[in-house]
JSON list of C-alpha atoms and ligand atoms in Angstrom, two decimals:
[
{"chain": "A", "resi": 1, "resn": "MET", "atom": "CA", "xyz": [84.53, 56.70, 84.88]},
{"chain": "A", "resi": 2, "resn": "LYS", "atom": "CA", "xyz": [83.85, 58.63, 88.10]},
{"chain": "A", "resi": 3, "resn": "ILE", "atom": "CA", "xyz": [85.42, 57.23, 91.27]},
{"chain": "A", "resi": 4, "resn": "ALA", "atom": "CA", "xyz": [84.32, 59.67, 93.93]},
{"chain": "A", "resi": 5, "resn": "GLU", "atom": "CA", "xyz": [83.14, 63.23, 94.39]},
{"chain": "A", "resi": 6, "resn": "THR", "atom": "CA", "xyz": [83.78, 65.63, 97.26]},
{"chain": "A", "resi": 7, "resn": "PRO", "atom": "CA", "xyz": [82.55, 69.24, 97.77]},
{"chain": "A", "resi": 8, "resn": "ARG", "atom": "CA", "xyz": [85.31, 70.69, 95.62]},
{"chain": "A", "resi": 9, "resn": "ILE", "atom": "CA", "xyz": [86.68, 67.88, 93.45]},
{"chain": "A", "resi": 10, "resn": "THR", "atom": "CA", "xyz": [85.82, 65.00, 91.27]},
{"chain": "A", "resi": 11, "resn": "LEU", "atom": "CA", "xyz": [88.08, 61.92, 91.05]},
{"chain": "A", "resi": 12, "resn": "ARG", "atom": "CA", "xyz": [87.70, 60.05, 87.81]},
{"chain": "A", "resi": 13, "resn": "HIS", "atom": "CA", "xyz": [89.66, 57.66, 85.54]},
{"chain": "A", "resi": 14, "resn": "PHE", "atom": "CA", "xyz": [92.34, 59.36, 83.40]},
{"chain": "A", "resi": 15, "resn": "THR", "atom": "CA", "xyz": [91.88, 59.28, 79.65]},
{"chain": "A", "resi": 16, "resn": "GLN", "atom": "CA", "xyz": [94.34, 59.91, 76.77]},
{"chain": "A", "resi": 17, "resn": "ASP", "atom": "CA", "xyz": [92.80, 63.45, 76.55]},
{"chain": "A", "resi": 18, "resn": "ASP", "atom": "CA", "xyz": [94.38, 64.32, 79.85]},
{"chain": "A", "resi": 19, "resn": "LEU", "atom": "CA", "xyz": [97.96, 63.99, 78.38]},
{"chain": "A", "resi": 20, "resn": "ASN", "atom": "CA", "xyz": [98.69, 67.68, 77.86]},
{"chain": "A", "resi": 21, "resn": "ALA", "atom": "CA", "xyz": [97.32, 69.01, 81.18]},
{"chain": "A", "resi": 22, "resn": "LEU", "atom": "CA", "xyz": [99.09, 66.24, 83.10]},
{"chain": "A", "resi": 23, "resn": "THR", "atom": "CA", "xyz": [102.32, 66.84, 81.31]},
{"chain": "A", "resi": 24, "resn": "ALA", "atom": "CA", "xyz": [102.21, 70.51, 82.35]},
{"chain": "A", "resi": 25, "resn": "ILE", "atom": "CA", "xyz": [101.79, 69.51, 86.01]},
{"chain": "A", "resi": 26, "resn": "LEU", "atom": "CA", "xyz": [104.47, 66.90, 85.96]},
{"chain": "A", "resi": 27, "resn": "ALA", "atom": "CA", "xyz": [107.00, 69.02, 84.10]},
{"chain": "A", "resi": 28, "resn": "ASP", "atom": "CA", "xyz": [107.10, 71.53, 87.01]},
{"chain": "A", "resi": 29, "resn": "PRO", "atom": "CA", "xyz": [110.30, 71.03, 89.10]},
{"chain": "A", "resi": 30, "resn": "PHE", "atom": "CA", "xyz": [108.53, 72.50, 92.16]},
{"chain": "A", "resi": 31, "resn": "VAL", "atom": "CA", "xyz": [105.79, 69.87, 91.97]},
{"chain": "A", "resi": 32, "resn": "MET", "atom": "CA", "xyz": [108.36, 67.17, 91.31]},
{"chain": "A", "resi": 33, "resn": "ARG", "atom": "CA", "xyz": [110.79, 68.18, 94.09]},
{"chain": "A", "resi": 34, "resn": "PHE", "atom": "CA", "xyz": [109.95, 65.17, 96.15]},
{"chain": "A", "resi": 35, "resn": "SER", "atom": "CA", "xyz": [109.98, 62.49, 93.46]},
{"chain": "A", "resi": 36, "resn": "LEU", "atom": "CA", "xyz": [112.53, 59.82, 92.82]},
{"chain": "A", "resi": 37, "resn": "SER", "atom": "CA", "xyz": [112.56, 60.53, 89.08]},
{"chain": "A", "resi": 38, "resn": "GLY", "atom": "CA", "xyz": [112.21, 64.42, 88.95]},
{"chain": "A", "resi": 39, "resn": "PRO", "atom": "CA", "xyz": [110.28, 66.43, 86.41]},
{"chain": "A", "resi": 40, "resn": "LYS", "atom": "CA", "xyz": [108.82, 64.46, 83.54]},
{"chain": "A", "resi": 41, "resn": "THR", "atom": "CA", "xyz": [109.01, 65.09, 79.83]},
{"chain": "A", "resi": 42, "resn": "LEU", "atom": "CA", "xyz": [105.94, 64.65, 77.52]},
{"chain": "A", "resi": 43, "resn": "LYS", "atom": "CA", "xyz": [107.24, 61.22, 76.53]},
{"chain": "A", "resi": 44, "resn": "GLN", "atom": "CA", "xyz": [107.60, 60.08, 80.24]},
{"chain": "A", "resi": 45, "resn": "THR", "atom": "CA", "xyz": [104.16, 61.40, 81.07]},
{"chain": "A", "resi": 46, "resn": "GLN", "atom": "CA", "xyz": [102.69, 59.52, 78.06]},
{"chain": "A", "resi": 47, "resn": "SER", "atom": "CA", "xyz": [104.34, 56.36, 79.37]},
{"chain": "A", "resi": 48, "resn": "LEU", "atom": "CA", "xyz": [102.98, 57.00, 82.86]},
{"chain": "A", "resi": 49, "resn": "LEU", "atom": "CA", "xyz": [99.50, 57.53, 81.46]},
{"chain": "A", "resi": 50, "resn": "GLU", "atom": "CA", "xyz": [99.70, 54.34, 79.46]},
{"chain": "A", "resi": 51, "resn": "ASN", "atom": "CA", "xyz": [100.64, 52.37, 82.64]},
{"chain": "A", "resi": 52, "resn": "VAL", "atom": "CA", "xyz": [97.84, 54.09, 84.52]},
{"chain": "A", "resi": 53, "resn": "LEU", "atom": "CA", "xyz": [95.23, 53.13, 81.94]},
{"chain": "A", "resi": 54, "resn": "ALA", "atom": "CA", "xyz": [96.58, 49.60, 81.87]},
{"chain": "A", "resi": 55, "resn": "SER", "atom": "CA", "xyz": [96.36, 49.41, 85.73]},
{"chain": "A", "resi": 56, "resn": "TYR", "atom": "CA", "xyz": [92.61, 50.03, 85.63]},
{"chain": "A", "resi": 57, "resn": "GLU", "atom": "CA", "xyz": [92.27, 46.83, 83.54]},
{"chain": "A", "resi": 58, "resn": "ASN", "atom": "CA", "xyz": [94.88, 44.69, 85.25]},
{"chain": "A", "resi": 59, "resn": "GLN", "atom": "CA", "xyz": [94.48, 45.67, 88.82]},
{"chain": "A", "resi": 60, "resn": "GLY", "atom": "CA", "xyz": [91.07, 47.30, 88.99]},
{"chain": "A", "resi": 61, "resn": "ARG", "atom": "CA", "xyz": [92.71, 50.40, 90.49]},
{"chain": "A", "resi": 62, "resn": "GLY", "atom": "CA", "xyz": [95.32, 53.05, 89.73]},
{"chain": "A", "resi": 63, "resn": "LEU", "atom": "CA", "xyz": [96.02, 56.74, 89.88]},
{"chain": "A", "resi": 64, "resn": "TYR", "atom": "CA", "xyz": [92.92, 58.89, 89.27]},
{"chain": "A", "resi": 65, "resn": "ALA", "atom": "CA", "xyz": [92.53, 62.34, 87.82]},
{"chain": "A", "resi": 66, "resn": "VAL", "atom": "CA", "xyz": [91.76, 65.13, 90.29]},
{"chain": "A", "resi": 67, "resn": "VAL", "atom": "CA", "xyz": [89.35, 67.57, 88.67]},
{"chain": "A", "resi": 68, "resn": "HIS", "atom": "CA", "xyz": [88.66, 70.94, 90.31]},
{"chain": "A", "resi": 69, "resn": "LYS", "atom": "CA", "xyz": [84.83, 71.39, 90.05]},
{"chain": "A", "resi": 70, "resn": "ASP", "atom": "CA", "xyz": [85.01, 75.16, 90.05]},
{"chain": "A", "resi": 71, "resn": "ASP", "atom": "CA", "xyz": [86.92, 75.42, 86.78]},
{"chain": "A", "resi": 72, "resn": "GLN", "atom": "CA", "xyz": [86.68, 71.84, 85.59]},
{"chain": "A", "resi": 73, "resn": "LYS", "atom": "CA", "xyz": [90.49, 71.74, 85.33]},
{"chain": "A", "resi": 74, "resn": "LEU", "atom": "CA", "xyz": [92.66, 68.70, 85.86]},
{"chain": "A", "resi": 75, "resn": "ILE", "atom": "CA", "xyz": [94.78, 69.70, 88.90]},
{"chain": "A", "resi": 76, "resn": "GLY", "atom": "CA", "xyz": [96.69, 66.54, 89.61]},
{"chain": "A", "resi": 77, "resn": "TYR", "atom": "CA", "xyz": [96.39, 62.88, 90.60]},
{"chain": "A", "resi": 78, "resn": "CYS", "atom": "CA", "xyz": [95.45, 60.83, 93.62]},
{"chain": "A", "resi": 79, "resn": "GLY", "atom": "CA", "xyz": [95.11, 57.19, 93.80]},
{"chain": "A", "resi": 80, "resn": "PHE", "atom": "CA", "xyz": [96.90, 53.86, 94.18]},
{"chain": "A", "resi": 81, "resn": "LEU", "atom": "CA", "xyz": [100.43, 52.59, 93.34]},
{"chain": "A", "resi": 82, "resn": "GLU", "atom": "CA", "xyz": [101.73, 49.00, 93.86]},
{"chain": "A", "resi": 83, "resn": "GLN", "atom": "CA", "xyz": [104.90, 49.15, 95.95]},
{"chain": "A", "resi": 84, "resn": "GLU", "atom": "CA", "xyz": [107.34, 46.73, 97.65]},
{"chain": "A", "resi": 85, "resn": "ILE", "atom": "CA", "xyz": [108.75, 47.87, 100.95]},
{"chain": "A", "resi": 86, "resn": "ASP", "atom": "CA", "xyz": [111.27, 45.74, 102.79]},
{"chain": "A", "resi": 87, "resn": "GLY", "atom": "CA", "xyz": [110.21, 42.72, 100.80]},
{"chain": "A", "resi": 88, "resn": "GLN", "atom": "CA", "xyz": [106.57, 43.24, 101.40]},
{"chain": "A", "resi": 89, "resn": "ARG", "atom": "CA", "xyz": [103.87, 44.09, 98.78]},
{"chain": "A", "resi": 90, "resn": "GLU", "atom": "CA", "xyz": [101.99, 47.23, 99.73]},
{"chain": "A", "resi": 91, "resn": "ILE", "atom": "CA", "xyz": [99.38, 49.50, 98.24]},
{"chain": "A", "resi": 92, "resn": "GLU", "atom": "CA", "xyz": [100.29, 53.21, 98.47]},
{"chain": "A", "resi": 93, "resn": "ILE", "atom": "CA", "xyz": [98.01, 56.20, 98.40]},
{"chain": "A", "resi": 94, "resn": "SER", "atom": "CA", "xyz": [99.88, 58.64, 96.23]},
{"chain": "A", "resi": 95, "resn": "TYR", "atom": "CA", "xyz": [98.94, 62.33, 95.58]},
{"chain": "A", "resi": 96, "resn": "ARG", "atom": "CA", "xyz": [100.42, 65.20, 93.58]},
{"chain": "A", "resi": 97, "resn": "LEU", "atom": "CA", "xyz": [98.76, 68.48, 92.67]},
{"chain": "A", "resi": 98, "resn": "ALA", "atom": "CA", "xyz": [99.66, 71.53, 90.55]},
{"chain": "A", "resi": 99, "resn": "SER", "atom": "CA", "xyz": [101.32, 74.01, 92.90]},
{"chain": "A", "resi": 100, "resn": "ALA", "atom": "CA", "xyz": [98.72, 76.72, 92.17]},
{"chain": "A", "resi": 101, "resn": "TYR", "atom": "CA", "xyz": [96.17, 74.60, 94.13]},
{"chain": "A", "resi": 102, "resn": "TRP", "atom": "CA", "xyz": [98.33, 73.78, 97.14]},
{"chain": "A", "resi": 103, "resn": "GLY", "atom": "CA", "xyz": [97.52, 74.94, 100.70]},
{"chain": "A", "resi": 104, "resn": "LYS", "atom": "CA", "xyz": [93.72, 74.87, 100.25]},
{"chain": "A", "resi": 105, "resn": "GLY", "atom": "CA", "xyz": [93.12, 71.43, 101.72]},
{"chain": "A", "resi": 106, "resn": "LEU", "atom": "CA", "xyz": [92.44, 69.92, 98.27]},
{"chain": "A", "resi": 107, "resn": "ALA", "atom": "CA", "xyz": [94.95, 67.12, 98.59]},
{"chain": "A", "resi": 108, "resn": "THR", "atom": "CA", "xyz": [93.52, 66.18, 101.97]},
{"chain": "A", "resi": 109, "resn": "GLU", "atom": "CA", "xyz": [90.01, 66.11, 100.39]},
{"chain": "A", "resi": 110, "resn": "ALA", "atom": "CA", "xyz": [91.16, 63.93, 97.59]},
{"chain": "A", "resi": 111, "resn": "ALA", "atom": "CA", "xyz": [93.21, 61.49, 99.70]},
{"chain": "A", "resi": 112, "resn": "LYS", "atom": "CA", "xyz": [90.30, 61.06, 102.19]},
{"chain": "A", "resi": 113, "resn": "ALA", "atom": "CA", "xyz": [87.97, 60.18, 99.31]},
{"chain": "A", "resi": 114, "resn": "ILE", "atom": "CA", "xyz": [90.48, 57.63, 97.94]},
{"chain": "A", "resi": 115, "resn": "ARG", "atom": "CA", "xyz": [91.06, 56.17, 101.38]},
{"chain": "A", "resi": 116, "resn": "ASP", "atom": "CA", "xyz": [87.32, 55.63, 101.85]},
{"chain": "A", "resi": 117, "resn": "TYR", "atom": "CA", "xyz": [86.90, 54.32, 98.27]},
{"chain": "A", "resi": 118, "resn": "ALA", "atom": "CA", "xyz": [89.70, 51.75, 99.02]},
{"chain": "A", "resi": 119, "resn": "PHE", "atom": "CA", "xyz": [88.17, 50.54, 102.30]},
{"chain": "A", "resi": 120, "resn": "SER", "atom": "CA", "xyz": [84.51, 50.57, 101.35]},
{"chain": "A", "resi": 121, "resn": "GLN", "atom": "CA", "xyz": [84.55, 49.77, 97.54]},
{"chain": "A", "resi": 122, "resn": "LEU", "atom": "CA", "xyz": [87.77, 47.87, 96.83]},
{"chain": "A", "resi": 123, "resn": "GLY", "atom": "CA", "xyz": [87.86, 45.73, 99.99]},
{"chain": "A", "resi": 124, "resn": "LEU", "atom": "CA", "xyz": [91.39, 46.88, 100.86]},
{"chain": "A", "resi": 125, "resn": "THR", "atom": "CA", "xyz": [92.37, 46.84, 104.56]},
{"chain": "A", "resi": 126, "resn": "ARG", "atom": "CA", "xyz": [95.69, 48.55, 104.63]},
{"chain": "A", "resi": 127, "resn": "LEU", "atom": "CA", "xyz": [97.26, 51.45, 102.82]},
{"chain": "A", "resi": 128, "resn": "ILE", "atom": "CA", "xyz": [100.63, 53.16, 103.11]},
{"chain": "A", "resi": 129, "resn": "SER", "atom": "CA", "xyz": [102.25, 56.38, 101.96]},
{"chain": "A", "resi": 130, "resn": "ILE", "atom": "CA", "xyz": [105.94, 56.62, 101.24]},
{"chain": "A", "resi": 131, "resn": "ILE", "atom": "CA", "xyz": [107.14, 60.14, 102.23]},
{"chain": "A", "resi": 132, "resn": "GLU", "atom": "CA", "xyz": [110.49, 61.81, 102.22]},
{"chain": "A", "resi": 133, "resn": "PRO", "atom": "CA", "xyz": [111.14, 63.24, 105.79]},
{"chain": "A", "resi": 134, "resn": "GLU", "atom": "CA", "xyz": [111.50, 66.85, 104.44]},
{"chain": "A", "resi": 135, "resn": "ASN", "atom": "CA", "xyz": [108.15, 66.73, 102.61]},
{"chain": "A", "resi": 136, "resn": "ILE", "atom": "CA", "xyz": [106.20, 68.46, 105.35]},
{"chain": "A", "resi": 137, "resn": "ARG", "atom": "CA", "xyz": [103.17, 69.22, 103.27]},
{"chain": "A", "resi": 138, "resn": "SER", "atom": "CA", "xyz": [102.73, 65.54, 102.35]},
{"chain": "A", "resi": 139, "resn": "ILE", "atom": "CA", "xyz": [103.31, 64.47, 105.97]},
{"chain": "A", "resi": 140, "resn": "ARG", "atom": "CA", "xyz": [100.52, 66.91, 106.98]},
{"chain": "A", "resi": 141, "resn": "VAL", "atom": "CA", "xyz": [98.17, 65.36, 104.43]},
{"chain": "A", "resi": 142, "resn": "ALA", "atom": "CA", "xyz": [99.00, 61.81, 105.70]},
{"chain": "A", "resi": 143, "resn": "ASP", "atom": "CA", "xyz": [98.43, 62.93, 109.36]},
{"chain": "A", "resi": 144, "resn": "LYS", "atom": "CA", "xyz": [95.04, 64.59, 108.47]},
{"chain": "A", "resi": 145, "resn": "ILE", "atom": "CA", "xyz": [93.70, 61.47, 106.78]},
{"chain": "A", "resi": 146, "resn": "GLY", "atom": "CA", "xyz": [94.61, 59.36, 109.85]},
{"chain": "A", "resi": 147, "resn": "MET", "atom": "CA", "xyz": [97.83, 57.70, 108.77]},
{"chain": "A", "resi": 148, "resn": "ARG", "atom": "CA", "xyz": [100.50, 56.98, 111.31]},
{"chain": "A", "resi": 149, "resn": "HIS", "atom": "CA", "xyz": [104.27, 56.97, 110.93]},
{"chain": "A", "resi": 150, "resn": "GLU", "atom": "CA", "xyz": [104.85, 53.28, 111.08]},
{"chain": "A", "resi": 151, "resn": "LYS", "atom": "CA", "xyz": [108.54, 52.90, 110.28]},
{"chain": "A", "resi": 152, "resn": "ASP", "atom": "CA", "xyz": [111.52, 54.27, 108.31]},
{"chain": "A", "resi": 153, "resn": "SER", "atom": "CA", "xyz": [112.92, 52.57, 105.25]},
{"chain": "A", "resi": 154, "resn": "ARG", "atom": "CA", "xyz": [115.06, 53.28, 102.17]},
{"chain": "A", "resi": 155, "resn": "ILE", "atom": "CA", "xyz": [114.13, 53.38, 98.53]},
{"chain": "A", "resi": 156, "resn": "ARG", "atom": "CA", "xyz": [116.97, 53.47, 96.06]},
{"chain": "A", "resi": 157, "resn": "ASN", "atom": "CA", "xyz": [119.15, 54.31, 99.01]},
{"chain": "A", "resi": 158, "resn": "LEU", "atom": "CA", "xyz": [116.94, 57.41, 99.90]},
{"chain": "A", "resi": 159, "resn": "PRO", "atom": "CA", "xyz": [115.61, 57.63, 103.39]},
{"chain": "A", "resi": 160, "resn": "VAL", "atom": "CA", "xyz": [111.76, 57.53, 103.48]},
{"chain": "A", "resi": 161, "resn": "ARG", "atom": "CA", "xyz": [109.08, 57.43, 106.06]},
{"chain": "A", "resi": 162, "resn": "ILE", "atom": "CA", "xyz": [106.40, 54.77, 105.81]},
{"chain": "A", "resi": 163, "resn": "TYR", "atom": "CA", "xyz": [102.96, 56.05, 106.98]},
{"chain": "A", "resi": 164, "resn": "ALA", "atom": "CA", "xyz": [100.14, 53.43, 107.24]},
{"chain": "A", "resi": 165, "resn": "ILE", "atom": "CA", "xyz": [96.43, 53.18, 107.97]},
{"chain": "A", "resi": 166, "resn": "HIS", "atom": "CA", "xyz": [94.22, 50.14, 108.43]},
{"chain": "A", "resi": 167, "resn": "LYS", "atom": "CA", "xyz": [90.50, 49.99, 107.75]},
{"chain": "A", "resi": 168, "resn": "SER", "atom": "CA", "xyz": [89.86, 49.56, 111.44]},
{"chain": "A", "resi": 169, "resn": "ASP", "atom": "CA", "xyz": [91.57, 52.85, 112.20]},
{"chain": "A", "resi": 170, "resn": "VAL", "atom": "CA", "xyz": [88.83, 54.80, 110.32]},
{"chain": "A", "resi": 171, "resn": "SER", "atom": "CA", "xyz": [85.80, 55.63, 112.41]},
{"chain": "B", "resi": 1, "resn": "LIG", "atom": "C1", "xyz": [101.77, 67.23, 99.09]},
{"chain": "B", "resi": 1, "resn": "LIG", "atom": "C2", "xyz": [100.70, 67.99, 98.39]},
{"chain": "B", "resi": 1, "resn": "LIG", "atom": "C3", "xyz": [99.79, 66.99, 97.63]},
{"chain": "B", "resi": 1, "resn": "LIG", "atom": "C4", "xyz": [99.82, 68.73, 99.47]},
{"chain": "B", "resi": 1, "resn": "LIG", "atom": "O1", "xyz": [98.73, 69.39, 98.77]},
{"chain": "B", "resi": 1, "resn": "LIG", "atom": "P1", "xyz": [97.87, 70.50, 99.44]},
{"chain": "B", "resi": 1, "resn": "LIG", "atom": "O2", "xyz": [96.57, 70.58, 98.69]},
{"chain": "B", "resi": 1, "resn": "LIG", "atom": "O3", "xyz": [98.64, 71.72, 99.64]},
{"chain": "B", "resi": 1, "resn": "LIG", "atom": "O4", "xyz": [97.58, 69.79, 100.87]},
{"chain": "B", "resi": 1, "resn": "LIG", "atom": "P2", "xyz": [96.58, 70.45, 102.03]},
{"chain": "B", "resi": 1, "resn": "LIG", "atom": "O5", "xyz": [96.27, 71.85, 101.71]},
{"chain": "B", "resi": 1, "resn": "LIG", "atom": "O6", "xyz": [95.47, 69.47, 102.03]},
{"chain": "B", "resi": 1, "resn": "LIG", "atom": "O7", "xyz": [97.51, 70.27, 103.23]},
{"chain": "B", "resi": 1, "resn": "LIG", "atom": "C5", "xyz": [98.84, 70.79, 103.26]},
{"chain": "B", "resi": 1, "resn": "LIG", "atom": "C6", "xyz": [99.26, 71.01, 104.70]},
{"chain": "B", "resi": 1, "resn": "LIG", "atom": "O8", "xyz": [100.56, 71.47, 104.61]},
{"chain": "B", "resi": 1, "resn": "LIG", "atom": "C7", "xyz": [100.65, 72.75, 105.29]},
{"chain": "B", "resi": 1, "resn": "LIG", "atom": "N1", "xyz": [101.58, 73.59, 104.62]},
{"chain": "B", "resi": 1, "resn": "LIG", "atom": "C8", "xyz": [101.33, 74.45, 103.64]},
{"chain": "B", "resi": 1, "resn": "LIG", "atom": "N2", "xyz": [102.49, 75.12, 103.25]},
{"chain": "B", "resi": 1, "resn": "LIG", "atom": "C9", "xyz": [103.43, 74.65, 104.06]},
{"chain": "B", "resi": 1, "resn": "LIG", "atom": "C10", "xyz": [104.81, 74.94, 104.16]},
{"chain": "B", "resi": 1, "resn": "LIG", "atom": "N3", "xyz": [105.43, 75.74, 103.38]},
{"chain": "B", "resi": 1, "resn": "LIG", "atom": "N4", "xyz": [105.50, 74.25, 105.14]},
{"chain": "B", "resi": 1, "resn": "LIG", "atom": "C11", "xyz": [104.85, 73.35, 105.93]},
{"chain": "B", "resi": 1, "resn": "LIG", "atom": "N5", "xyz": [103.66, 73.08, 105.88]},
{"chain": "B", "resi": 1, "resn": "LIG", "atom": "C12", "xyz": [102.92, 73.71, 104.90]},
{"chain": "B", "resi": 1, "resn": "LIG", "atom": "C13", "xyz": [99.35, 73.26, 105.22]},
{"chain": "B", "resi": 1, "resn": "LIG", "atom": "O9", "xyz": [99.11, 74.22, 106.18]},
{"chain": "B", "resi": 1, "resn": "LIG", "atom": "C14", "xyz": [98.44, 72.02, 105.41]},
{"chain": "B", "resi": 1, "resn": "LIG", "atom": "O10", "xyz": [98.47, 71.61, 106.75]},
{"chain": "B", "resi": 1, "resn": "LIG", "atom": "P3", "xyz": [97.32, 72.12, 107.80]},
{"chain": "B", "resi": 1, "resn": "LIG", "atom": "O11", "xyz": [95.96, 71.83, 107.24]},
{"chain": "B", "resi": 1, "resn": "LIG", "atom": "O12", "xyz": [97.61, 71.43, 109.02]},
{"chain": "B", "resi": 1, "resn": "LIG", "atom": "O13", "xyz": [97.54, 73.60, 107.93]},
{"chain": "B", "resi": 1, "resn": "LIG", "atom": "C15", "xyz": [101.23, 69.00, 97.43]},
{"chain": "B", "resi": 1, "resn": "LIG", "atom": "O14", "xyz": [102.05, 69.92, 98.11]},
{"chain": "B", "resi": 1, "resn": "LIG", "atom": "C16", "xyz": [101.98, 68.37, 96.28]},
{"chain": "B", "resi": 1, "resn": "LIG", "atom": "O15", "xyz": [101.39, 68.01, 95.28]},
{"chain": "B", "resi": 1, "resn": "LIG", "atom": "N6", "xyz": [103.29, 68.27, 96.40]},
{"chain": "B", "resi": 1, "resn": "LIG", "atom": "C17", "xyz": [104.16, 67.75, 95.45]},
{"chain": "B", "resi": 1, "resn": "LIG", "atom": "C18", "xyz": [103.98, 66.24, 95.24]},
{"chain": "B", "resi": 1, "resn": "LIG", "atom": "C19", "xyz": [104.25, 65.48, 96.47]},
{"chain": "B", "resi": 1, "resn": "LIG", "atom": "O16", "xyz": [105.21, 65.78, 97.17]},
{"chain": "B", "resi": 1, "resn": "LIG", "atom": "N7", "xyz": [103.37, 64.50, 96.69]},
{"chain": "B", "resi": 1, "resn": "LIG", "atom": "C20", "xyz": [103.56, 63.57, 97.79]},
{"chain": "B", "resi": 1, "resn": "LIG", "atom": "C21", "xyz": [104.64, 62.58, 97.58]},
{"chain": "B", "resi": 1, "resn": "LIG", "atom": "S1", "xyz": [104.81, 61.62, 99.07]}
]
């Protein structure tokens, strides 16, 4: 199922058929440098994919496949994760792309489309991103989609920055 389309990408539901392409992306240590769990094996990606497919049913949202229109390749994910920060339930915009596609503004394009989908179609009013302070690229994406550095926190004892945006912040 298609979620959104931008000039260069399509965002759609993942399917089981995405397993191999997603596994290749999430096995790359460079792509997984800023990740609490590190590079993923096929088995770990399979389990992630199962959780993602279940989340479409249970929560009506989840992580979506980012497909590059030019070559029709799966190049990563962008979408929603349920989080708990300082005892509060939050919905995170999460994004991760294959490194060959970095630095072209594609993550920003995907994250903007997901932000707009959240506020206009899902009725959400607040989104956060949890970002390690050294993850400059991700911080730039958060900035460019209008998120603000709201506070600092810790996850599993790791310092993280919490970026946030409210529906009313988007003009
Ligand atoms: C974070 C990520 C999604 C960004 O994807 P992307 O498509 O490169 O993002 P964009 O091209 O839209 O924007 C990247 C920004 O970082 C900047 N950037 C690129 N290389 C950089 C570098 N080496 N150092 C600092 N900034 C850099 C770009 O210039 C751009 O900012 P600008 O538009 O102001 O110039 C991608 O790097 C990624 O998947 N990283 C691994 C997963 C991850 O960390 N996800 C986020 C977890 S919080």
